[in-house]
Tab-separated table of C-alpha atoms and ligand atoms in Angstrom:
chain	number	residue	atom	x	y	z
G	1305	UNK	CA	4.512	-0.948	41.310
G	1306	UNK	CA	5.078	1.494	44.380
G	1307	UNK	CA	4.357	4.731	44.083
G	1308	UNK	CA	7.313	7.250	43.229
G	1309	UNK	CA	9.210	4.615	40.993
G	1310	UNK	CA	9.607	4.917	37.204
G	1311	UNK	CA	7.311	3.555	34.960
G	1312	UNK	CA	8.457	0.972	31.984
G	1313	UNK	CA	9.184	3.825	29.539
G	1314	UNK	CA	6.554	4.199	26.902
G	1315	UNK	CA	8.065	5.105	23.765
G	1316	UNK	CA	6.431	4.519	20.013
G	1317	UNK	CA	8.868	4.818	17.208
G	1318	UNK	CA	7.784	7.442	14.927
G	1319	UNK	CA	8.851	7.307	11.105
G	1320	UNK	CA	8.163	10.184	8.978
G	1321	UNK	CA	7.844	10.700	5.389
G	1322	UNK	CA	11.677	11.535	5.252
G	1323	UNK	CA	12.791	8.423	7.629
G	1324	UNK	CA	11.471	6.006	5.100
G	1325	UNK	CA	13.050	8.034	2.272
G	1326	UNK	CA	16.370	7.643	3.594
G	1327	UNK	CA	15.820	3.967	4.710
G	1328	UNK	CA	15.170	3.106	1.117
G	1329	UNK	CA	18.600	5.453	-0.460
G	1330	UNK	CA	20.485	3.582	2.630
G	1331	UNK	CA	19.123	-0.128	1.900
G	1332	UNK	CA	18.668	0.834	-1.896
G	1333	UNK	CA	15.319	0.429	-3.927
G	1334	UNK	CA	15.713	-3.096	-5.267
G	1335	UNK	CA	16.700	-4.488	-1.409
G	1336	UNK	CA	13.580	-3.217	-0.267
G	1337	UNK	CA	11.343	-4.759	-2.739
G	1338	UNK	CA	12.889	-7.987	-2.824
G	1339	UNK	CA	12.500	-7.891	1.219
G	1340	UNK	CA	8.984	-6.647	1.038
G	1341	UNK	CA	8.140	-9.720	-1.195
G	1342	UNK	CA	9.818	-12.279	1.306
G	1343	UNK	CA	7.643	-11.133	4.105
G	1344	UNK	CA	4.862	-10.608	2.505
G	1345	UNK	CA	4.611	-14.297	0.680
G	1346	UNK	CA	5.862	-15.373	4.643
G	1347	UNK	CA	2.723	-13.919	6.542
G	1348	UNK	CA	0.473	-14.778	3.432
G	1349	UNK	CA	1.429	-18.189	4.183
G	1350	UNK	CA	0.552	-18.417	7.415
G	1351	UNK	CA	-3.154	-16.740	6.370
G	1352	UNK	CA	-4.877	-19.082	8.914
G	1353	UNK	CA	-2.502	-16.968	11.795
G	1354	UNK	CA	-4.243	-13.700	11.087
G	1355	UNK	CA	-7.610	-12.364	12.440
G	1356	UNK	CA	-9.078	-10.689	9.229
G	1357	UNK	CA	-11.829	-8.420	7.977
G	1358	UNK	CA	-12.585	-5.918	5.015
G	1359	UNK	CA	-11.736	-2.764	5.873
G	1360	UNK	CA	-14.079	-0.323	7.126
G	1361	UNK	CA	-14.516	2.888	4.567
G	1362	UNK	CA	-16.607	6.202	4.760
G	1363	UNK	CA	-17.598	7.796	1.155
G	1364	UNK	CA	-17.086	11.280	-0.301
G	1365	UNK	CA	-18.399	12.152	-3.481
G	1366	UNK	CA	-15.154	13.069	-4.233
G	1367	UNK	CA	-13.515	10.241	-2.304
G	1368	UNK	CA	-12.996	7.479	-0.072
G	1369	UNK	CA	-11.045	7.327	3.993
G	1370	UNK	CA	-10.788	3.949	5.166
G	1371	UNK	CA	-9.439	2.174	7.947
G	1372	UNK	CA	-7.474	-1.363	7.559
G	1373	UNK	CA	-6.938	-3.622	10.866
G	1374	UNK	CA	-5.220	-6.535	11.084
G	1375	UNK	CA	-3.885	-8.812	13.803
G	1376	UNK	CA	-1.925	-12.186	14.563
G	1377	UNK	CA	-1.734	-12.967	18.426
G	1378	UNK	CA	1.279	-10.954	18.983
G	1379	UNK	CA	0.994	-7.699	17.036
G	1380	UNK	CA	-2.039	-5.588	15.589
G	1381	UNK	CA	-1.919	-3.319	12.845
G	1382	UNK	CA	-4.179	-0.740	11.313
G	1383	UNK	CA	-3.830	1.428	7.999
G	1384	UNK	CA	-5.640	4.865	7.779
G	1385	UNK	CA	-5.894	5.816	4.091
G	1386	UNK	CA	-7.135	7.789	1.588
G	1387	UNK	CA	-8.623	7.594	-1.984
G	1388	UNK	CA	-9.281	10.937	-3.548
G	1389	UNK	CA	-9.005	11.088	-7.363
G	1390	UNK	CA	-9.523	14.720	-7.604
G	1391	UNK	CA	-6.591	15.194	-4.971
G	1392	UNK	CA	-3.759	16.054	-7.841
G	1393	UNK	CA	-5.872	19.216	-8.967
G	1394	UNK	CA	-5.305	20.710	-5.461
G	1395	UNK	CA	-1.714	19.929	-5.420
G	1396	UNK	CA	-2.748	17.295	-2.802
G	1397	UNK	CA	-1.982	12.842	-3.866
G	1398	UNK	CA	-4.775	10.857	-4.637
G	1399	UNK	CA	-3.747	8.428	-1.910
G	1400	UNK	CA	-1.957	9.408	1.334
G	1401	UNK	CA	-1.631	7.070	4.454
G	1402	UNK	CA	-0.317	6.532	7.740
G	1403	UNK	CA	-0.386	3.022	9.878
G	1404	UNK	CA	0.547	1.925	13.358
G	1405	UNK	CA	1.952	-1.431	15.079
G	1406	UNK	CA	0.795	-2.126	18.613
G	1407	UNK	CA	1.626	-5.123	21.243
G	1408	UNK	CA	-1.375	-7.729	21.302
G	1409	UNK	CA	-0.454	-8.745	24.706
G	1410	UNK	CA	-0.565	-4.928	25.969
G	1411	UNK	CA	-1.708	-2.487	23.501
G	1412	UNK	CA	1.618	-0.491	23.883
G	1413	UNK	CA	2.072	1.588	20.847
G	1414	UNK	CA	5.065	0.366	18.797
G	1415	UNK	CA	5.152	2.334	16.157
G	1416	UNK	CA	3.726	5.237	13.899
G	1417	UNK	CA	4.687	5.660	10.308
G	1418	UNK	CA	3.844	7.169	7.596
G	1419	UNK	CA	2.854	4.830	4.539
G	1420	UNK	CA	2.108	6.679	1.860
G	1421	UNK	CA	5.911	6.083	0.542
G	1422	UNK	CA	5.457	2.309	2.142
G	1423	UNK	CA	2.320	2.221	0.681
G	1424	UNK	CA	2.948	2.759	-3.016
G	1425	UNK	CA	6.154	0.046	-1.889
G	1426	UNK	CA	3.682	-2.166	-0.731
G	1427	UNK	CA	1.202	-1.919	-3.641
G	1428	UNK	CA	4.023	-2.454	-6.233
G	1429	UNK	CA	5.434	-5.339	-3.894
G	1430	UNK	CA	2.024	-7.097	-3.523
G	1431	UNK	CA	1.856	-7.111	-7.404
G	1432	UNK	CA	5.344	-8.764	-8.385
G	1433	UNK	CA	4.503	-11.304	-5.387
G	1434	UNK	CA	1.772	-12.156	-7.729
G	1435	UNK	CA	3.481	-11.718	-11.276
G	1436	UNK	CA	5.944	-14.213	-10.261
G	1437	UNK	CA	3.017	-16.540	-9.432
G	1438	UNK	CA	0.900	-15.539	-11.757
G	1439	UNK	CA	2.645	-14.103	-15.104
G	1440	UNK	CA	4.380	-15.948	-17.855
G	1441	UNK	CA	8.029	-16.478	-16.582
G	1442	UNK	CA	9.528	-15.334	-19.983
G	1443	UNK	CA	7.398	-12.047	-19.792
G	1444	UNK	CA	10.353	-8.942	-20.971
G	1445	UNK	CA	7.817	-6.200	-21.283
G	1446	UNK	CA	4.801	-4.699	-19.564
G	1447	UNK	CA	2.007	-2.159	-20.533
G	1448	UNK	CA	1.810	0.842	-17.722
G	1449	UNK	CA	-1.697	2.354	-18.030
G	1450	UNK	CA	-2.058	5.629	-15.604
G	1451	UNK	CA	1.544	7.176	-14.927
G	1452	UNK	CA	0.814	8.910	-11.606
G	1453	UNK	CA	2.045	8.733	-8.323
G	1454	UNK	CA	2.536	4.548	-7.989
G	1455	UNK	CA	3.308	4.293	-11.211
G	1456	UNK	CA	7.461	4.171	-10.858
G	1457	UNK	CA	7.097	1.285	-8.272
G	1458	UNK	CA	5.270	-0.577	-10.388
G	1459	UNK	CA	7.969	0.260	-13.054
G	1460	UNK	CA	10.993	-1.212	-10.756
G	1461	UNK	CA	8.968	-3.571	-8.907
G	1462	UNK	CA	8.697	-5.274	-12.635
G	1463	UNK	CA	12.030	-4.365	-13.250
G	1464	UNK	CA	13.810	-5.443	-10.492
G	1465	UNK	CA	11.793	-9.085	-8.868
G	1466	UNK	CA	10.712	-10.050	-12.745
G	1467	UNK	CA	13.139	-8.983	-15.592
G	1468	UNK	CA	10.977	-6.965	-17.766
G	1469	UNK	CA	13.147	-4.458	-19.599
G	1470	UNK	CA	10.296	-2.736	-22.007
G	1471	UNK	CA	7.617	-0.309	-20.818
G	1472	UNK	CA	5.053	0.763	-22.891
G	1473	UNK	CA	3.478	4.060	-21.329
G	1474	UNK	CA	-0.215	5.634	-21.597
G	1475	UNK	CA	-1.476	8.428	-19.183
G	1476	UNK	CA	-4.203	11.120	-20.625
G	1477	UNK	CA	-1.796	13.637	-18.484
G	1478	UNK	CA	1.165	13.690	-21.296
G	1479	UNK	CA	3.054	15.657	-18.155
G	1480	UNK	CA	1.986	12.526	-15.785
G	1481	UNK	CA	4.181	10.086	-18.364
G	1482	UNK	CA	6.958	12.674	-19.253
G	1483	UNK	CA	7.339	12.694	-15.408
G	1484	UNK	CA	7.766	9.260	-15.705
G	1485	UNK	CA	10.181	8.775	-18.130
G	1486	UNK	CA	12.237	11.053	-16.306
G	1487	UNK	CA	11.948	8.987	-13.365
G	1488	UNK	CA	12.969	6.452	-14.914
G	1489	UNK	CA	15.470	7.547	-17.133
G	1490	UNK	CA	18.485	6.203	-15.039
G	1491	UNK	CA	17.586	2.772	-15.521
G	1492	UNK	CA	18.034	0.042	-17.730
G	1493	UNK	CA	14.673	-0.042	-19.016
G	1494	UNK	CA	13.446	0.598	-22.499
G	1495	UNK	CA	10.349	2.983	-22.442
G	1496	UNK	CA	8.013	3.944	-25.046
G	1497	UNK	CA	5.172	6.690	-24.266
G	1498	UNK	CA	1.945	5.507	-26.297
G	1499	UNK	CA	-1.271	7.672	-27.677
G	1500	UNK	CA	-3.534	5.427	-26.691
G	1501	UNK	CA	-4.670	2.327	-24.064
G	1502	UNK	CA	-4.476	-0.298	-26.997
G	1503	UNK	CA	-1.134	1.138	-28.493
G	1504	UNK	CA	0.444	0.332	-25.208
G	1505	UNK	CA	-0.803	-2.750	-24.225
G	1506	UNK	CA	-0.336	-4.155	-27.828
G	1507	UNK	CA	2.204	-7.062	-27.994
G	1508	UNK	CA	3.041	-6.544	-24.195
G	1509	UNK	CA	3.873	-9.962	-21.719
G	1510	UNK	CA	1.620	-7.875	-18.505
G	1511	UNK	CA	-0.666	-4.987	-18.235
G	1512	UNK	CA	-0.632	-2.768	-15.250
G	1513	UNK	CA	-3.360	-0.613	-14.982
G	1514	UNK	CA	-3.042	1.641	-12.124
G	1515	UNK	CA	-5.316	4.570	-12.839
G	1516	UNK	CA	-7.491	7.096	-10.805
G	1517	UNK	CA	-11.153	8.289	-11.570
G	1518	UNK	CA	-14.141	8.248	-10.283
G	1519	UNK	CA	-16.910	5.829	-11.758
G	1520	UNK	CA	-17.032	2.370	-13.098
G	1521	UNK	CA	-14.383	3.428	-15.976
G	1522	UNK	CA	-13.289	0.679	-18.629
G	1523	UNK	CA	-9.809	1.690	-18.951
G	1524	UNK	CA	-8.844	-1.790	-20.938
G	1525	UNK	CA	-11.611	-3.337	-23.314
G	1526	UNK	CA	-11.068	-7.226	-23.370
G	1527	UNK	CA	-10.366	-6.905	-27.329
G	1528	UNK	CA	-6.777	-5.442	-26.301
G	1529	UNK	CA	-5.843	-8.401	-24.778
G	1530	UNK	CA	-3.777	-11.315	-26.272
G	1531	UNK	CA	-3.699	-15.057	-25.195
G	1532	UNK	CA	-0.916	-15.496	-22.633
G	1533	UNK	CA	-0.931	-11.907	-20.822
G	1534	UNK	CA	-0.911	-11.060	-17.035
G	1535	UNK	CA	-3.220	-8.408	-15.841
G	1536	UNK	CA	-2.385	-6.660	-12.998
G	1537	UNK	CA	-5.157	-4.395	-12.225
G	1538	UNK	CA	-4.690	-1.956	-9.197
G	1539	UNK	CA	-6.903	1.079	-9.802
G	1540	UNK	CA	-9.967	-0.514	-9.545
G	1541	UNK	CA	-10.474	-0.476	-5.550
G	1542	UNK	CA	-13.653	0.414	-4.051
G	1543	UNK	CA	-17.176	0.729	-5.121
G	1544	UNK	CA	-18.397	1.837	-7.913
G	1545	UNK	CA	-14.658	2.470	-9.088
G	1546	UNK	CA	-13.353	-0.140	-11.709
G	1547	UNK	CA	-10.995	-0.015	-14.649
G	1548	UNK	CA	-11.549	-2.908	-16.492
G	1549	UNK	CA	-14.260	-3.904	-19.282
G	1550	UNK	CA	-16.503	-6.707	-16.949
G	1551	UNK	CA	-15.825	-9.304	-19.780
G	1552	UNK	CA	-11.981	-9.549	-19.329
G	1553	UNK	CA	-12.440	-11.101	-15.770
G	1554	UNK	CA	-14.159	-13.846	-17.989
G	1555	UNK	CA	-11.517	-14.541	-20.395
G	1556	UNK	CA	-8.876	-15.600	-17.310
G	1557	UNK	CA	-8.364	-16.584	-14.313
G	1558	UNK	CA	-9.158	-14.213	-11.567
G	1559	UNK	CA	-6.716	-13.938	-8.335
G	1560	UNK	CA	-7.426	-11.633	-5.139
G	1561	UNK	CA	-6.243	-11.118	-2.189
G	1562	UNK	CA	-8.836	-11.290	0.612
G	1563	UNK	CA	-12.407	-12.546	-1.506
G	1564	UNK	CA	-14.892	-10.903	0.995
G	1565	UNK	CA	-13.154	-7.560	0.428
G	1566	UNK	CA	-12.266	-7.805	-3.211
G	1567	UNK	CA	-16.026	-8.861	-3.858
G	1568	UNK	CA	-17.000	-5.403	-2.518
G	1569	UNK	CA	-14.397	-3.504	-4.022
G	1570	UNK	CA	-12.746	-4.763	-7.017
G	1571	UNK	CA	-13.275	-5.317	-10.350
G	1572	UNK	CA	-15.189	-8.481	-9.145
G	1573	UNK	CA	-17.781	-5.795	-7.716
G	1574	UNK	CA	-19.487	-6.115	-11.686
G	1575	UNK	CA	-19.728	-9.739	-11.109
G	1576	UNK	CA	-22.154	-12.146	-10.376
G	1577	UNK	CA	-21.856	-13.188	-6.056
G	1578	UNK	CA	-20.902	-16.469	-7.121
G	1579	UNK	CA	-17.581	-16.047	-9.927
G	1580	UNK	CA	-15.126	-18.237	-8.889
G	1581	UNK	CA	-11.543	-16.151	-8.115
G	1582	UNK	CA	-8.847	-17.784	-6.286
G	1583	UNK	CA	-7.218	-15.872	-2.953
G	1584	UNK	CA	-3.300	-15.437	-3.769
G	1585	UNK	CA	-2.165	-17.011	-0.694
G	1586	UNK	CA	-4.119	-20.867	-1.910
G	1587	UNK	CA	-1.527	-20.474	-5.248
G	1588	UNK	CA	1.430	-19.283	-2.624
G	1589	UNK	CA	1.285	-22.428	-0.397
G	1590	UNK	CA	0.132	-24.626	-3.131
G	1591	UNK	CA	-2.955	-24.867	-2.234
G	1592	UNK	CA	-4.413	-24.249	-5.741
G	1593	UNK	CA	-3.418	-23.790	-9.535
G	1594	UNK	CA	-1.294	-20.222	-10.741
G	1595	UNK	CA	-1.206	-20.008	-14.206
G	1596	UNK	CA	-2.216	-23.429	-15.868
G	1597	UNK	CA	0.061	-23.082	-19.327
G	1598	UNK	CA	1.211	-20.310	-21.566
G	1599	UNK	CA	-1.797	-19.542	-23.635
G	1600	UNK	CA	-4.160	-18.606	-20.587
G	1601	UNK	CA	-4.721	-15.037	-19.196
G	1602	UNK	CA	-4.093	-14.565	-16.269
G	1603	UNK	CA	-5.595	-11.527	-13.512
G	1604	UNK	CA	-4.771	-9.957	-10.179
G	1605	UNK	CA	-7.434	-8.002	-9.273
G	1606	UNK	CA	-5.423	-5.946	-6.441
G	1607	UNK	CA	-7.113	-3.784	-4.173
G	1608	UNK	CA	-4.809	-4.047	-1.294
G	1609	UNK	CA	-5.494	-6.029	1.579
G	1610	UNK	CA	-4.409	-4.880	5.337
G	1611	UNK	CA	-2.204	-7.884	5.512
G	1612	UNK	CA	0.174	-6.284	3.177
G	1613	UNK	CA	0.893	-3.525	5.507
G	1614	UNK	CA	1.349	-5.332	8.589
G	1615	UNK	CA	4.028	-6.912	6.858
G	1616	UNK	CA	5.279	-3.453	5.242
G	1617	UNK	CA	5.078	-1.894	8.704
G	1618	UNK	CA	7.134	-4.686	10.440
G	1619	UNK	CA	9.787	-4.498	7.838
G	1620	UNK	CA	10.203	-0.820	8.326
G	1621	UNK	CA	10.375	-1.268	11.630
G	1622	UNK	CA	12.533	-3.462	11.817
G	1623	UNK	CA	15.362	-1.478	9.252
G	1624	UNK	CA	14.777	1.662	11.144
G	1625	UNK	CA	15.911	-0.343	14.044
G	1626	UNK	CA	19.000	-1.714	12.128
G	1627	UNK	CA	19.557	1.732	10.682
G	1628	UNK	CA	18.904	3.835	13.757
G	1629	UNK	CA	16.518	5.943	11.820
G	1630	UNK	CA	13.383	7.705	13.380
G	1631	UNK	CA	12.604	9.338	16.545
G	1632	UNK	CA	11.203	8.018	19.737
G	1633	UNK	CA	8.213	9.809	20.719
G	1634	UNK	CA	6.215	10.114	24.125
G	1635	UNK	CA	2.514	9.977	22.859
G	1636	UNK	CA	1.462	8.405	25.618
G	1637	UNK	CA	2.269	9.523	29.215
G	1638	UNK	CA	5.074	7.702	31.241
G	1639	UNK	CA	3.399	7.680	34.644
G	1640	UNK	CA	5.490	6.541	38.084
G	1641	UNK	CA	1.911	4.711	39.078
G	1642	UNK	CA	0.412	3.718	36.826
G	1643	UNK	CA	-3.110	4.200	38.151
G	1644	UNK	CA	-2.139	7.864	39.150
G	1645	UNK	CA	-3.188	9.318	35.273
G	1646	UNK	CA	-4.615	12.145	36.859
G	1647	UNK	CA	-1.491	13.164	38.526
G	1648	UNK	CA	0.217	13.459	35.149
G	1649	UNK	CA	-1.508	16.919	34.614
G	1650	UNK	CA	-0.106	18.409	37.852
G	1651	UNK	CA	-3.050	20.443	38.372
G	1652	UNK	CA	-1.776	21.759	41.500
G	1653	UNK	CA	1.994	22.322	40.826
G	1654	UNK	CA	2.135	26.085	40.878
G	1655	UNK	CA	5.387	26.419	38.197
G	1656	UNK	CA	4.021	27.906	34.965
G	1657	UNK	CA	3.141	24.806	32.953
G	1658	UNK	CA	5.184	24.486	29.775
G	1659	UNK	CA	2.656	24.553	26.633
G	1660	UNK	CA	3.306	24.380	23.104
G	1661	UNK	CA	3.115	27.202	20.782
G	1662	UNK	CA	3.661	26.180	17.602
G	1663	UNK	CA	2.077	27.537	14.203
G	1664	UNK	CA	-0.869	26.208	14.706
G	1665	UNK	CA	-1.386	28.391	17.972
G	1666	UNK	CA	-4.183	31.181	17.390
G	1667	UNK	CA	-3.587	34.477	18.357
G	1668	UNK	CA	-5.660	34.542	21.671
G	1669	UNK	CA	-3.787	31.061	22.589
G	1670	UNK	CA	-0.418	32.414	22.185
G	1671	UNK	CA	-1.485	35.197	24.747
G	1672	UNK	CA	-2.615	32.732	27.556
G	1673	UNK	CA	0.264	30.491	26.885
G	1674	UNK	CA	2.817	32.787	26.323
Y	1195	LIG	P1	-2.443	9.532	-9.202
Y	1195	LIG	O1	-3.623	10.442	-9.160
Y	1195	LIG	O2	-1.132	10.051	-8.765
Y	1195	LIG	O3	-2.262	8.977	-10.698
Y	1195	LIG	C1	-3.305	8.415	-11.412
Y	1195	LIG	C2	-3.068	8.638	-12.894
Y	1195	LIG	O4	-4.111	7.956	-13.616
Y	1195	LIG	C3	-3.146	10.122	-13.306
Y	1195	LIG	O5	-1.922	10.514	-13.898
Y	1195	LIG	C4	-4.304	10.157	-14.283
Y	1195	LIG	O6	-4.106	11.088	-15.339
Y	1195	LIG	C5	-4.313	8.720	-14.789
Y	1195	LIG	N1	-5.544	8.313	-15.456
Y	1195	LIG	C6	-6.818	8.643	-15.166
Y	1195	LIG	N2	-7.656	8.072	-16.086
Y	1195	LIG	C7	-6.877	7.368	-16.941
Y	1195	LIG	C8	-7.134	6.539	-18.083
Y	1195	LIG	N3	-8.382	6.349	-18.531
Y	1195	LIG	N4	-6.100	5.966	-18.736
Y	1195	LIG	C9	-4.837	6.139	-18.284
Y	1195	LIG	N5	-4.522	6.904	-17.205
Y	1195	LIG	C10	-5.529	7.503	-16.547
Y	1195	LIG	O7	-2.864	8.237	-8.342
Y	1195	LIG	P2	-1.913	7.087	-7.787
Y	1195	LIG	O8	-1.478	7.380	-6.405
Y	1195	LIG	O9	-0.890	6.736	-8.805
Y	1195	LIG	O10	-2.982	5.887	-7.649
Y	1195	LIG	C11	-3.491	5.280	-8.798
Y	1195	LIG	C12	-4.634	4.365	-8.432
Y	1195	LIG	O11	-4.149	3.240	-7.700
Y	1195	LIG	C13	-5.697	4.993	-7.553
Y	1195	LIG	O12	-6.970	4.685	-8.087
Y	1195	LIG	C14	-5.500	4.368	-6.202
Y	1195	LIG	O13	-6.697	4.305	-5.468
Y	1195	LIG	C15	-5.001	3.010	-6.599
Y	1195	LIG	N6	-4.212	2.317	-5.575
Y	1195	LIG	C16	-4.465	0.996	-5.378
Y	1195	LIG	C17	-3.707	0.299	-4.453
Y	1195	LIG	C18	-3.944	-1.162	-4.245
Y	1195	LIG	O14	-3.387	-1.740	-3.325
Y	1195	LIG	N7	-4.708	-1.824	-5.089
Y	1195	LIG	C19	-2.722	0.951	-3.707
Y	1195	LIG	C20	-2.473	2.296	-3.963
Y	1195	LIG	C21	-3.222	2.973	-4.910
């Protein structure tokens, strides 16, 4: 390119927190799950497209940040996102996210969204994708163990992609489940708030635990369970933080997402290196038994996998697009040569230089750029 023309313009869509709340009230709550599920299951079945690893994590004592990439040969994804369990006592969420899409062929910023919405969309998504694999096809009712922020889409997930119409509720926070069954109270879903683990998850078709603590907790004790159940574990999801008692992994069939990553952080961390699980995507392509008959127990040991939000991203992407929600933004610097970066501080250009001031501007700032 000559000098003096215009650059390709370099523009990343940018969806907020707000953007994605109004894509889901404009598509409605039961379109978006049912269209999170169909890509999903589509880029788990073509597993052998994707470059893969565990995702990198740096430890708190009071938490976890961790980074999730992902990539097929034309786009490359990454998830930054939080695990802090102490987070609600601050008035801050236990799990907050963001994640971007970029061009494999270029590296040109696509997009940057938030995902802590998307994320609790593509948690609850990722677990009916695996109920209807997984669970009893008659199952009408489910046990809901921790009633915190994820807790609703796990709800309608259920709800909506596999008919259950009974929820059984436990939380240690009574506000957490009230919260809950306000939520909820709109829809056509029976709900029962429980005193105790085994009150809930007695005579129920799945149990959801979805809790957060610190510690290798034991939220569900393998004498709760009865033959035939589906346990969808999702709380349990990094080191030395688990929720279930290490025996119930032994009374099922175990089912993960990404082995290498769930070995490290799931509830298969308490088990020997060598317990056989079975990744998701073998039972999606038919590549290896689901449930075998009614009587066996079945478990998901979620603790999401990067792949999940590649396919979340792309989906909000793509309705954003549709919808003509979210902004463009300029976060990286449209330049008439491309090789002239320099020149795009205009060092030398004697007009007053425009410069923020925003709230974050200190005083002394404000006085040099004002
Ligand atoms: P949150 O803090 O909003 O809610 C967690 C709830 O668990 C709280 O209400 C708390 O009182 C309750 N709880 C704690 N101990 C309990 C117990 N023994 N029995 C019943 N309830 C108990 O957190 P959140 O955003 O809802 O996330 C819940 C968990 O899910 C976290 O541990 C988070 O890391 C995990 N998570 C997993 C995935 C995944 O893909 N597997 C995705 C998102 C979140």
């Amino acid at each position: 390119m000559k000098t003096g023309q215009v650059s390709h313009r370099i523009q990343t869509l940018f969806l907020s927190a707000q953007d994605v709340a109004v894509i889901v009230r404009r598509k409605g709550l039961e379109f978006c799950f049912s269209q999170l599920v169909d890509v999903m299951r589509a880029d788990f079945l073509r597993w052998a497209d994707f470059d893969k690893s565990a995702r990198v994590a740096r430890y708190s004592p009071n938490g976890v940040i961790e980074l999730m990439p992902i990539a097929d040969s034309k786009t490359y994804s990454f998830k930054y996102v939080n695990g802090h369990p102490l987070n609600t006592q601050l008035g801050l969420p236990t799990v907050m996210a963001f994640g971007v899409l970029a061009d494999m062929n270029t590296g040109t910023l696509e997009l940057i969204s938030e995902l802590t919405l998307t994320t609790a969309l593509r948690t609850a998504a990722a677990s009916a994708l695996a109920a209807r694999a997984l669970a009893r096809p008659d199952c009408r009712s489910m046990a809901l163990i921790g009633n915190g922020a994820q807790s609703e889409f796990q709800a309608l997930a259920f709800h909506y992609l596999l008919g259950i119409r009974e929820l059984r509720l436990f939380d240690p926070d009574v506000e957490a489940t009230r919260k809950l069954m306000r939520n909820l109270q709109a829809f056509d879903l029976g709900l029962t708030a429980c005193d105790s683990v085994g009150e809930a998850v007695r005579g129920a078709d799945i149990v959801t635990t979805i809790t957060a603590h610190s510690g290798l907790a034991e939220v569900l004790d393998a004498e709760m369970l009865d033959a035939g159940m589906h346990i969808n574990a999702v709380g349990g999801d990094s080191p030395g933080k688990t929720e279930l008692d290490p025996s119930i992994l032994r009374r099922g069939q175990v089912f993960v997402e990404y082995e290498p990553q769930t070995r490290a952080e799931g509830e298969l961390q308490r088990q020997p290196g060598d317990f056989a699980v079975t990744e998701l995507w073998r039972v999606l392509a038919g590549q290896a038994k689901g449930r075998v008959d009614a009587q066996q127990i079945t478990i998901f040991d979620s603790v999401g996998f990067a792949l999940e939000d590649y396919s979340a991203l792309r989906l909000m992407r793509d309705l954003a697009r549709e919808l003509e929600v979210g902004q463009a933004i300029g976060i990286v610097p449209e330049l008439a040569d491309p090789k002239d970066l320099f020149g795009y501080l205009n060092l030398l250009n004697n007009e007053p230089q425009r410069a923020y001031i925003g709230p974050l501007c200190s005083q002394t700032e404000k006085e040099v750029c004002g």
